[in-house]
Each structure stands twice: as C-alpha cells, then as structure tokens.
Coordinates of C-alpha atoms and ligand atoms in Angstrom, one line a residue:
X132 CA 0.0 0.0 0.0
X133 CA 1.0 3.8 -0.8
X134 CA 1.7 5.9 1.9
X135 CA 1.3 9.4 2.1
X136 CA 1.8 12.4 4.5
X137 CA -1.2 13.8 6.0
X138 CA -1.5 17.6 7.7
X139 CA -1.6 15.5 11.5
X140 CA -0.6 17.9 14.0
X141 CA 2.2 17.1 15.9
X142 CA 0.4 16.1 19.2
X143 CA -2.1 14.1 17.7
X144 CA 0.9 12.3 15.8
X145 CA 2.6 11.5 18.8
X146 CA -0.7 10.1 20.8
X147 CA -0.5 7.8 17.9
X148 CA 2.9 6.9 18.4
X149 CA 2.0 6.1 21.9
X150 CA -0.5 3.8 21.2
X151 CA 1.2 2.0 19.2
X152 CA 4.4 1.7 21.2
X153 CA 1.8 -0.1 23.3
X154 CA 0.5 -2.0 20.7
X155 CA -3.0 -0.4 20.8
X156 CA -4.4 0.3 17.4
X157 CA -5.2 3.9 17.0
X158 CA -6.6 5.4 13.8
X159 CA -7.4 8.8 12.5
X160 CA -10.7 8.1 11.1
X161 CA -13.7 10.0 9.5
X162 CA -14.0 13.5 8.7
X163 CA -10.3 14.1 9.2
X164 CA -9.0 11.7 7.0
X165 CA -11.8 12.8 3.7
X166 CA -10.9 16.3 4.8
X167 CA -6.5 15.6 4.7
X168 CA -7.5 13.4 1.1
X169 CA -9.4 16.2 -0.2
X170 CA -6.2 18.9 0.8
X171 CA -8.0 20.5 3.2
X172 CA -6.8 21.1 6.9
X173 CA -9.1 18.9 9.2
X174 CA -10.9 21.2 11.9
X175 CA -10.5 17.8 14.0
X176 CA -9.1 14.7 14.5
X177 CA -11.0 11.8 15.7
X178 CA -9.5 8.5 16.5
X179 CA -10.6 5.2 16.6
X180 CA -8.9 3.4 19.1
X181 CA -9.1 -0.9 19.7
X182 CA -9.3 -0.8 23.4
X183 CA -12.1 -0.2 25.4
X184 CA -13.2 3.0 26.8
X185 CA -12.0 2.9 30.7
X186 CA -9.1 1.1 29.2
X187 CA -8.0 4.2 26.8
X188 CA -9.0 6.8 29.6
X189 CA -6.7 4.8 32.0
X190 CA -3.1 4.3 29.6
X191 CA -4.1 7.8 28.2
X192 CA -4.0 9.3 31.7
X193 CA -0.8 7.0 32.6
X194 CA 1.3 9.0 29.6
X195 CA 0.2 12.2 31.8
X196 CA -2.7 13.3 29.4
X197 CA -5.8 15.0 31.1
X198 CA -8.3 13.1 29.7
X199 CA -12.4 13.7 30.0
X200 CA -14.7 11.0 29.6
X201 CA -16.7 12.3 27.3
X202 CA -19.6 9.4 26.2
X203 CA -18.3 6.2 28.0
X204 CA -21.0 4.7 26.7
X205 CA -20.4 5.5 23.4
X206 CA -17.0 4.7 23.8
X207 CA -15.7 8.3 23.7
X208 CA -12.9 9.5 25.7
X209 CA -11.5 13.2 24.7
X210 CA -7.7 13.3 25.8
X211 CA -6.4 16.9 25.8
X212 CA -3.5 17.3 23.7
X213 CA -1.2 20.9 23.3
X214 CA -2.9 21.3 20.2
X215 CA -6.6 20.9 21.5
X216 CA -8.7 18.1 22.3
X217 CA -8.4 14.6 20.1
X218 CA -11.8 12.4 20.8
X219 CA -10.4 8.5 21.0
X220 CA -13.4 6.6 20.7
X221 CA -13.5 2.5 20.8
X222 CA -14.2 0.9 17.4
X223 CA -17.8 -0.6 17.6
X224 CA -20.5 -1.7 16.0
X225 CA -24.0 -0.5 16.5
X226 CA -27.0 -2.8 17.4
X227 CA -30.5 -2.7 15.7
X228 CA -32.0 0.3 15.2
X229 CA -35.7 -0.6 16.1
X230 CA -36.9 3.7 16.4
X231 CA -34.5 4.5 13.1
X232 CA -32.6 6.6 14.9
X233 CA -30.5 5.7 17.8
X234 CA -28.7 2.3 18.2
X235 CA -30.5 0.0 20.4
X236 CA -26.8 -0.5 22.0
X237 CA -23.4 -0.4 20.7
X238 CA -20.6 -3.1 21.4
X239 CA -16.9 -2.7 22.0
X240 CA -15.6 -5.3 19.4
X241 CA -12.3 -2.9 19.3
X242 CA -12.4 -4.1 15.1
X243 CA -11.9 -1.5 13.3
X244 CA -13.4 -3.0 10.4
X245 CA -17.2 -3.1 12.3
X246 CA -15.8 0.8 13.2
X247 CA -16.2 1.6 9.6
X248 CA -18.8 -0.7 8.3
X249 CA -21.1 1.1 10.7
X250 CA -20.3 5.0 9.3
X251 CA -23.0 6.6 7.1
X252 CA -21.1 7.6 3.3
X253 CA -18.3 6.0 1.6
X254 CA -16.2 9.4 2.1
X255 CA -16.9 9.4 5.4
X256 CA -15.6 5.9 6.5
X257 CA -12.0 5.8 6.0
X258 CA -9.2 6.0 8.1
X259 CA -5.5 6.1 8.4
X260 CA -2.8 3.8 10.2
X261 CA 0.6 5.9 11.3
X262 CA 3.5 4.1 9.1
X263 CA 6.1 2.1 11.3
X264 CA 8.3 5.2 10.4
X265 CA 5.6 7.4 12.1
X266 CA 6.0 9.5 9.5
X267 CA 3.4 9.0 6.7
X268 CA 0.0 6.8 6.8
X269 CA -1.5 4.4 4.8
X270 CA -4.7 5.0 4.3
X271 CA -7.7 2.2 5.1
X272 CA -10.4 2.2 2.5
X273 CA -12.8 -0.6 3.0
X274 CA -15.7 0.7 0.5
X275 CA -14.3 3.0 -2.4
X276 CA -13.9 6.4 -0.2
X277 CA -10.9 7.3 -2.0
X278 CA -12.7 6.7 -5.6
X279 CA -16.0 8.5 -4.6
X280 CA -13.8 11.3 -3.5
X281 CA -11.7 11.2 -6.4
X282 CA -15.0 11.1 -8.9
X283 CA -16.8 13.6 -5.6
X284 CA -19.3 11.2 -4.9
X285 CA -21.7 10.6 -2.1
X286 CA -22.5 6.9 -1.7
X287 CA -24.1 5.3 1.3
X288 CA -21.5 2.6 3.2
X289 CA -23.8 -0.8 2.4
X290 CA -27.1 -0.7 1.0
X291 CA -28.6 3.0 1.0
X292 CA -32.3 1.8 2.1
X293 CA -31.0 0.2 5.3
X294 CA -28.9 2.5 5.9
X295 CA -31.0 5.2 5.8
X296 CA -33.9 3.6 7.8
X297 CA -31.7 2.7 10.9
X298 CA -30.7 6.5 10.8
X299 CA -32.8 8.7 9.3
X300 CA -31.1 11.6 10.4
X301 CA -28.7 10.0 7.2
X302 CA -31.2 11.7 5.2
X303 CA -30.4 15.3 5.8
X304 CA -26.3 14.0 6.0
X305 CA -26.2 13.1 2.6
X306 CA -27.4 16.1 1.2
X307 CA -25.5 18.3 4.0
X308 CA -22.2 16.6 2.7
X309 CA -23.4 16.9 -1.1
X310 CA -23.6 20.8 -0.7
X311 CA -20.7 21.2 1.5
X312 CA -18.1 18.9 -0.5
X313 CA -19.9 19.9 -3.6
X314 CA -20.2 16.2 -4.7
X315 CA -23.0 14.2 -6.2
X316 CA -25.2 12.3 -4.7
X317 CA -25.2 8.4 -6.5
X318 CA -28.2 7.5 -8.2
X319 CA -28.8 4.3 -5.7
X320 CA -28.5 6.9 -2.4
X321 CA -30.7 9.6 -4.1
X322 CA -33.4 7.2 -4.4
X323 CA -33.0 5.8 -1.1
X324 CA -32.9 9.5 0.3
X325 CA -36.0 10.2 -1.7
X326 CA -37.6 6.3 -0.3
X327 CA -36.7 6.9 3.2
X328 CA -37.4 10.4 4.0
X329 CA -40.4 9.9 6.3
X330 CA -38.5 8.4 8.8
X331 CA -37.7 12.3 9.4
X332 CA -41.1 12.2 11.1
X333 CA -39.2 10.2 14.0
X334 CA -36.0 12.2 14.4
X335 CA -35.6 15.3 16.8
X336 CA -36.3 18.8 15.5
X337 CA -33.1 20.1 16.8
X338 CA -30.8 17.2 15.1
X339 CA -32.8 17.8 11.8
X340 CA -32.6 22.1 12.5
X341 CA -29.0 21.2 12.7
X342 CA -28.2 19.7 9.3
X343 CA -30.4 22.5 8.1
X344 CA -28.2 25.2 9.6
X345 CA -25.1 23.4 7.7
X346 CA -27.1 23.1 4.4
X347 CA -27.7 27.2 4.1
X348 CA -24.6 27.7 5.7
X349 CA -22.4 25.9 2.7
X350 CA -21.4 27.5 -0.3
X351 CA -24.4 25.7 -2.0
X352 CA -27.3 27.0 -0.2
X353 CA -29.4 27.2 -3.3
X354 CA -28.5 23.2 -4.5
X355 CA -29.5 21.8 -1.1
X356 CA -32.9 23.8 -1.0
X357 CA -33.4 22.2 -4.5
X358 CA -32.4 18.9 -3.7
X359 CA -34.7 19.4 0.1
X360 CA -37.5 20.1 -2.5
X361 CA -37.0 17.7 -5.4
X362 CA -36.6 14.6 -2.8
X363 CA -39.6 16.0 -0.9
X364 CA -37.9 16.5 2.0
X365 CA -39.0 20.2 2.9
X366 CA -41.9 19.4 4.6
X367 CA -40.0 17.3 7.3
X368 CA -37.7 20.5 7.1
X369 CA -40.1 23.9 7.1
X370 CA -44.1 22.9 7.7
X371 CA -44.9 25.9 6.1
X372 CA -42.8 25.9 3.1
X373 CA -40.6 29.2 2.2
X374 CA -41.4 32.9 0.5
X375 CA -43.9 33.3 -2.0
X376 CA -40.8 35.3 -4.1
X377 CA -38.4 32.1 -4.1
X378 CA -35.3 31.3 -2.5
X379 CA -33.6 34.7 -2.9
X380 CA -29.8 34.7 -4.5
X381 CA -29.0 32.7 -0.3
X382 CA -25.5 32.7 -2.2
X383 CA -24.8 36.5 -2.4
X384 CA -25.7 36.4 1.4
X385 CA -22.6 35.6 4.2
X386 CA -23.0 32.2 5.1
X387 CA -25.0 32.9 8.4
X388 CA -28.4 30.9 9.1
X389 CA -30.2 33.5 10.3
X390 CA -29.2 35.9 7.3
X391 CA -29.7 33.2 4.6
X392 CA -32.8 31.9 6.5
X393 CA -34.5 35.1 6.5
X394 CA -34.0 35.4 2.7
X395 CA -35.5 32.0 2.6
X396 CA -38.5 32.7 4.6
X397 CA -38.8 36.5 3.0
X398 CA -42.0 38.2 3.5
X399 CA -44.1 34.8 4.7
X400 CA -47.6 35.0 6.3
X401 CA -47.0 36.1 9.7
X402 CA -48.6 32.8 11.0
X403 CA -46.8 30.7 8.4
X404 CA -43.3 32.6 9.3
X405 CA -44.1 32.1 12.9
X406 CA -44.4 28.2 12.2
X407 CA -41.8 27.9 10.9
X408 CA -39.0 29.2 13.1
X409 CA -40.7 27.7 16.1
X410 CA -40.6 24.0 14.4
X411 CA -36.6 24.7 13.9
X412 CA -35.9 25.0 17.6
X413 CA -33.3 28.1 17.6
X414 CA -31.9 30.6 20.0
X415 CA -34.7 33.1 21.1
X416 CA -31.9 35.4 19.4
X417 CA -31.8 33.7 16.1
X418 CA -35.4 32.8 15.8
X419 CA -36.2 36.7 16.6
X420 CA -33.6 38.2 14.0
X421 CA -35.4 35.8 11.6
X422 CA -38.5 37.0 12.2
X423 CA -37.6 41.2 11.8
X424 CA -35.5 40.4 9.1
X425 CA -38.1 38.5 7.3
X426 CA -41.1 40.3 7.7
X427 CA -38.6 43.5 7.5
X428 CA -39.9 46.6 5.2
X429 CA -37.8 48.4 2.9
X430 CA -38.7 52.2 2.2
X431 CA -39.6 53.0 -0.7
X432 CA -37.5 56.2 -1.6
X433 CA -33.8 56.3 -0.9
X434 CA -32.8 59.5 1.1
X435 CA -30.1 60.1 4.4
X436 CA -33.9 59.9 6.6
X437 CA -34.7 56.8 5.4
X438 CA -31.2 55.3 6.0
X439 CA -31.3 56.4 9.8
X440 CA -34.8 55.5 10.1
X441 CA -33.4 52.2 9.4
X442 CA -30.7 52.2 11.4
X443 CA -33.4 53.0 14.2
X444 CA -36.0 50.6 13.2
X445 CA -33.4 47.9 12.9
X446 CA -30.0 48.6 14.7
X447 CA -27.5 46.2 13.4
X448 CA -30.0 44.4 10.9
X449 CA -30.5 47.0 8.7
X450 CA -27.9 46.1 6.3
X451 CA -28.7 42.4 6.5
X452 CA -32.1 43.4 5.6
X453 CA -31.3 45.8 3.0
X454 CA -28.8 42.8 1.3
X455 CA -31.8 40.2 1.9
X456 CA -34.3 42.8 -0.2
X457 CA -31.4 42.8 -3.3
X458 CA -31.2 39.2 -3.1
X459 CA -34.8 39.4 -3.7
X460 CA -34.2 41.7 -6.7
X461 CA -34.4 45.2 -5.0
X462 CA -32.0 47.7 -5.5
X463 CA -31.2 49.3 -2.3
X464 CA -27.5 49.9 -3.2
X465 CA -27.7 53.7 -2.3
X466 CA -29.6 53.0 0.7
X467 CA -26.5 49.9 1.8
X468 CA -24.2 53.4 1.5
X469 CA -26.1 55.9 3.3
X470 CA -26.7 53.3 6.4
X471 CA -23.1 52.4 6.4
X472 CA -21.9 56.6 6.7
X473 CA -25.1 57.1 8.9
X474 CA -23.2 54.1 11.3
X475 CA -20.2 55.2 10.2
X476 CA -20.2 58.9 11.8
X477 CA -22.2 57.7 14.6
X478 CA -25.3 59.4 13.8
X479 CA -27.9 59.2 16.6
X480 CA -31.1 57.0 15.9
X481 CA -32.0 56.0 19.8
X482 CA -33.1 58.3 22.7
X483 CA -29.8 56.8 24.3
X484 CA -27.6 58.5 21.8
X485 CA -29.0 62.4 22.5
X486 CA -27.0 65.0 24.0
X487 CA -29.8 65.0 26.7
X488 CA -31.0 62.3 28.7
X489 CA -34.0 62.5 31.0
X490 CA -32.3 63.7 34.0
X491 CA -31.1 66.4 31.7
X492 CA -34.6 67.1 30.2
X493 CA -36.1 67.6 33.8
X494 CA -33.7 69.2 35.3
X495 CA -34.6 72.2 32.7
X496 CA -38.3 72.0 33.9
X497 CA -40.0 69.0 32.4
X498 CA -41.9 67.5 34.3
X499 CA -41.4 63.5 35.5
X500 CA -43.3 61.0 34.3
X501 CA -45.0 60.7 30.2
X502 CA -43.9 64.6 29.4
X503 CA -40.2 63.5 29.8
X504 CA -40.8 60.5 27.1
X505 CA -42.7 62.6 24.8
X506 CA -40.0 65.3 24.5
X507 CA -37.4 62.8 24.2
X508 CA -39.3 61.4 21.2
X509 CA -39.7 64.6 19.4
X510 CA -35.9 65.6 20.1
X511 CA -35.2 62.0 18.5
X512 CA -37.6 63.2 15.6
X513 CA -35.6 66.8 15.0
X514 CA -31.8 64.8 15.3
X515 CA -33.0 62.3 12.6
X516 CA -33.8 65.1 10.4
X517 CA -30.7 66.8 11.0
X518 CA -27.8 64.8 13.1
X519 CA -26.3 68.3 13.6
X520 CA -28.6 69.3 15.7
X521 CA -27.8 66.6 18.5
X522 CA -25.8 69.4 20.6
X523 CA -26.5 70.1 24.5
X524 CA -26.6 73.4 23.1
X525 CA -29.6 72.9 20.6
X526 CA -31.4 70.3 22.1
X527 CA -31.4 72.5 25.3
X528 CA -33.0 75.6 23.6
X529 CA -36.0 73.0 21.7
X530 CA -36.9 71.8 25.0
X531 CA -37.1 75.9 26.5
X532 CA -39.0 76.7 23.1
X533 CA -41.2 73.6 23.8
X534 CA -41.8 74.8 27.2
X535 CA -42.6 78.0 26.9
X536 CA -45.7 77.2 24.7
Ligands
ATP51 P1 -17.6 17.8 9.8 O1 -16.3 18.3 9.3 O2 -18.8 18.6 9.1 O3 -17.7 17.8 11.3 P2 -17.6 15.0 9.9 O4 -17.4 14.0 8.9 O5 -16.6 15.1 11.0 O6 -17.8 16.4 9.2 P3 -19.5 14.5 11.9 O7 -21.0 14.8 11.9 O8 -18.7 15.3 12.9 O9 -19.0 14.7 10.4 O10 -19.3 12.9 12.1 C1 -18.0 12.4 12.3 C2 -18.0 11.0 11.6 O11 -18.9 10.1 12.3 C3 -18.5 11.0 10.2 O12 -17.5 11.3 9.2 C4 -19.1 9.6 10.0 O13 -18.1 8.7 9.7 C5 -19.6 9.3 11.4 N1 -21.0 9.6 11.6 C6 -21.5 10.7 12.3 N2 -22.9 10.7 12.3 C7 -23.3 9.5 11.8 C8 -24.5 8.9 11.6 N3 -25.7 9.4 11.9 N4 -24.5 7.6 10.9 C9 -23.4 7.1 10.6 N5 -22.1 7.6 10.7 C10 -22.1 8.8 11.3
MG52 MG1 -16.9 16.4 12.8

C-alpha cells in the first residue's frame, strides 16, 4: 500500500505513536482523514482506538494526558493534547435500530473493520494507520472512499435503504455533505434519500434544525434547498414551506443561518413565518432576527432619513435586511451606502444617543413621568432630520421653546 503524509498535528501524531508503542491500534478516522484526502486542513481529529473506553482513559492518563470521559457509553474519551482536544473513541458496531434513529446498543468489538462498516457515506468511512516510520500513513479504505472522492461522490457505506432507515437523520447528512463537498449524490443513495425520508417524522427537531443550519450555511445553499425540495424532504424541514418570491440569490448572502434563512423565509404570512422558526428550535436570538428580518420593510424612496430610520428601526439588521431585499431583486444599493456613513459617523437614531437624557430634560423644567418620554421622542424626531442638531446646546433651547408654549 502507498503511503502518504497527511496535515496531522504534531500532538495528535505522537498520541498515535503512543498507542502503538503499546501496541493499541489507533486510527485517524472520518471527517479528518476525507478532509486531509481532499487537501484540506481537518478542523479535528477523531480517533478510533481498539481498546475499550475505561481502558484508553486509564493508559491515556498514565502517559500524563488530562483526559475527559466524554460518552463512555459510546465509547468516547477526549484526551487533551497541546494542540486541543483529540476524541479517541473505541471501534464498535451498532445494534439494531428498532426507532431508526439511535442504536439499540453499541458493542466494543475494538475491530476496526465493524468501526467503519457502521459510518454513514463511503467518504466518510476511511481511516488512516501511522506508518512504522511514524511518518506517513497508509490509508484504510474498506468501500471505495478514496474513488468516490476522487470522482466527488456521495455513496451510502452498504445498501442506501437500510442504511438510511436505521438512521434517518442519514437523510439530511447526505445532502448536507453533497452541498458542503460539492459532490454528487449516487443514483442508488438519491433514491434511497427520496424512499426513506419519512423516517424524518421520527427524528428530533433540533438534530434535523442542525443539518439544516449546515445546508444554508455551505457554499451551496441554493443546491440543497433544490435537492430538500425535489426529494420531498422540505416538509420534514419547514411545515410551512418558504417565500412566496423564491429562495432569494441565499448565495450573495454571508454564510449565516439566520441571514440566509431570513431570505429564505422573505415576506411569509406572519402565522406561516411564525411556524416555521418555532418548528426549527433556535436561539430566542436567532429565531427573533429571523422573524424582523423576514417580515422587515424596505422604504420606498432612498434619502439620508430613510437610512437612519433604518438604522433606528433595525440597529444592526438593517444592512442584512437591505442585502436580503437585493437578493430578492431590490435595489437598495444607495440606501446599503447611506446606512453604512449614517453608522459610520455615529449618527444618533435611539433616545440613548441624544445630547440630553432624561435627568437632563427635567432638570430644565420638564416634568417626571410621560412629558419626559414625549420630549425625548420629538428631540429624537428633529436629530433624525438633521444629526447636527444633536448638541446640549440645541437640544437645550427645543426643550425651552417647547416649554414656553
Ligand atoms: P464535519 O467536518 O462537518 O464535522 P464530519 O465527517 O466530522 O464532518 P460529523 O457529523 O462530525 O461529520 O461525524 C463524524 C463521523 O462520524 C462522520 O465522518 C461519520 O463517519 C460518522 N457519523 C456521524 N454521524 C453518523 C450517523 N448518523 N450515521 C453514521 N455515521 C455517522
Ligand atoms: Mg466532525
């Protein structure tokens, strides 16, 4: 077998070395390994390891590693190398899968053959032995990964119809990896995708809102809402379906969920909007930036008021908004500029941001309680007309004119 060099940091490498010195089999496995293949630099390194978990946490902690046991029961130990965290978990099979989607139990066989006869896609379930020279690895490819990567392929390990119905969180993978690698999907898995979708209906809202977030969040936002439609997956995906003025241009957008989401969802019923965020199980922070952006309304004329009005209406989601309503075929180019000056010379749009605050306002004679509000609003009103106006000075005088009257 070849061997070649992969980008393996140099603490992970020598955890490897460890193991084998005492004749444990430990392999870089997974992501890592499609990710090195494919010339890109891993974001992790998982390792499959052939001894059992309290077994790995106890030599790993005898080299002098802090180790954290992670998911004992999944075999998981996370040893805490100088270049981050490396999760050694024990090579295992997975029992039946009588709900389709969590193992009925998993057992320690420490093979790493059952290790990657039980992963979900072809790319997905390789992995890589350290070379005696502990240099280079050779890479372990029981079921074409290296082909499929080579001819950027997504395949189901095994047959795609089992597969996918002891898992169907598989579902939503396949087409997360397909948009994210920018692969294919193989003809046998896309009908086994579009075959075994319903077992959605039985898998949590958050794991499925996950998979989601990755899809918009690739560089192919607009491919995976296709293929979510075409395999008639969007319904286990948004209840309500997305905006009666398509998808938007999601690939114009920065690749953030709420952003591209709110493009997807643009200008839904209220009710329908509503729906829909609530079945994806976000952040009350995300789910509420969906719902301005989406239902958010774009003036009509383009003028320095309108941009601050913006700025006031919407703080730091006006320009997200004003890019969502071009994706959607607006042209609110002048109106991106004049917010960004408006923020840019810290123009005041809040009551916070006048020269005078309430103290300030009664201390000249107003008195407390809904007065002090009122004149605050109609200061706000003067300084969006003119930001030059928000002076002490001036602001002092319009609340003596005011009270005068
Ligand atoms: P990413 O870089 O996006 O994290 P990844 O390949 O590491 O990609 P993970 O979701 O972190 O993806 O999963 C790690 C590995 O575990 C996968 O490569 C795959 O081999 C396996 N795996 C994860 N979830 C499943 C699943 N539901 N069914 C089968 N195998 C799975
Ligand atoms: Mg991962």
């Amino acid at each position: 077998m070849k061997s070649i060099t992969l980008p393996c940091p140099l603490s992970v490498r020598n955890l490897l070395i460890q193991f084998k010195k005492a004749a444990v089999g430990a392999y870089p496995v997974g992501g890592c390994v499609r990710d090195a293949l494919m010339g890109q630099e891993p974001h992790d390194w998982d390792v499959a390891v052939t001894t059992v978990p309290e077994e790995t946490l106890r030599i790993c902690e005898g080299w002098g590693y802090h180790v954290i046991p992670t998911g004992l029961r999944h075999g998981t130990v996370t040893v805490l190398t100088a270049n981050g965290p490396v999760e050694c978990t024990t090579c295992r099979t997975e029992g039946g899968y009588s709900d389709g989607r969590h193992p009925d139990g998993v057992s320690f066989t420490g093979k790493l053959t059952d290790d990657l006869s039980r992963r979900d896609f072809t790319v997905n379930a390789m992995a890589a032995e350290l070379s005696e020279d502990g240099e280079t690895f050779e890479i372990i490819d029981l079921f074409g990964g290296r082909d499929d990567l080579k001819n950027k392929l997504i395949r189901c390990v095994g047959d795609p119809h089992t597969r996918l119905t002891e898992d169907a969180l598989r579902v939503m993978r396949g087409i997360r990896f397909a948009v994210k690698l920018g692969f294919d999907i193989h003809p046998d898995t896309v009908a086994a995708l579009r075959d075994c979708k319903h077992g959605l209906a039985r898998i949590s809202r958050e794991r499925i809102s996950v998979e989601f977030q990755k899809i918009l969040c690739s560089d192919q936002p607009e491919r995976g809402v296709s293929l979510l439609f075409d395999l008639g997956l969007m319904p286990h995906v948004l209840p309500c379906g997305i905006s009666p003025f398509g998808t938007g241009n999601l690939s114009s957008l920065p690749a953030d969920f709420g952003v591209r989401c709110a493009c997807l969802l643009w200008q839904m019923p209220a009710d329908e909007l509503s729906e829909n965020i609530r079945s994806l199980k976000l952040s009350n922070e995300t789910a509420h930036a969906i719902k301005t952006l989406a239902g958010g309304v774009i003036p009509t004329e383009s003028s320095l008021l309108a941009a601050r009005l913006l700025r006031k209406d919407y703080g730091n989601l006006a320009l997200p908004l004003l890019s969502i309503a071009t994706s959607h075929g607006r042209d609110t180019i002048n109106l991106q500029a004049m917010v960004k000056a408006s923020a840019e010379a810290g123009e005041c749009v809040s009551i916070s941001e006048l020269a005078l605050d309430g103290q300030a306002v009664m201390a000249l004679g107003v008195p407390k309680g809904k007065a002090v509000g009122e004149i605050l609003n109609s200061l706000l009103s003067l300084v969006l007309d003119d930001p030059a106006k928000n002076t002490k000075e001036t602001l002092t005088k319009e609340v003596q004119k005011r009270l005068s009257y």
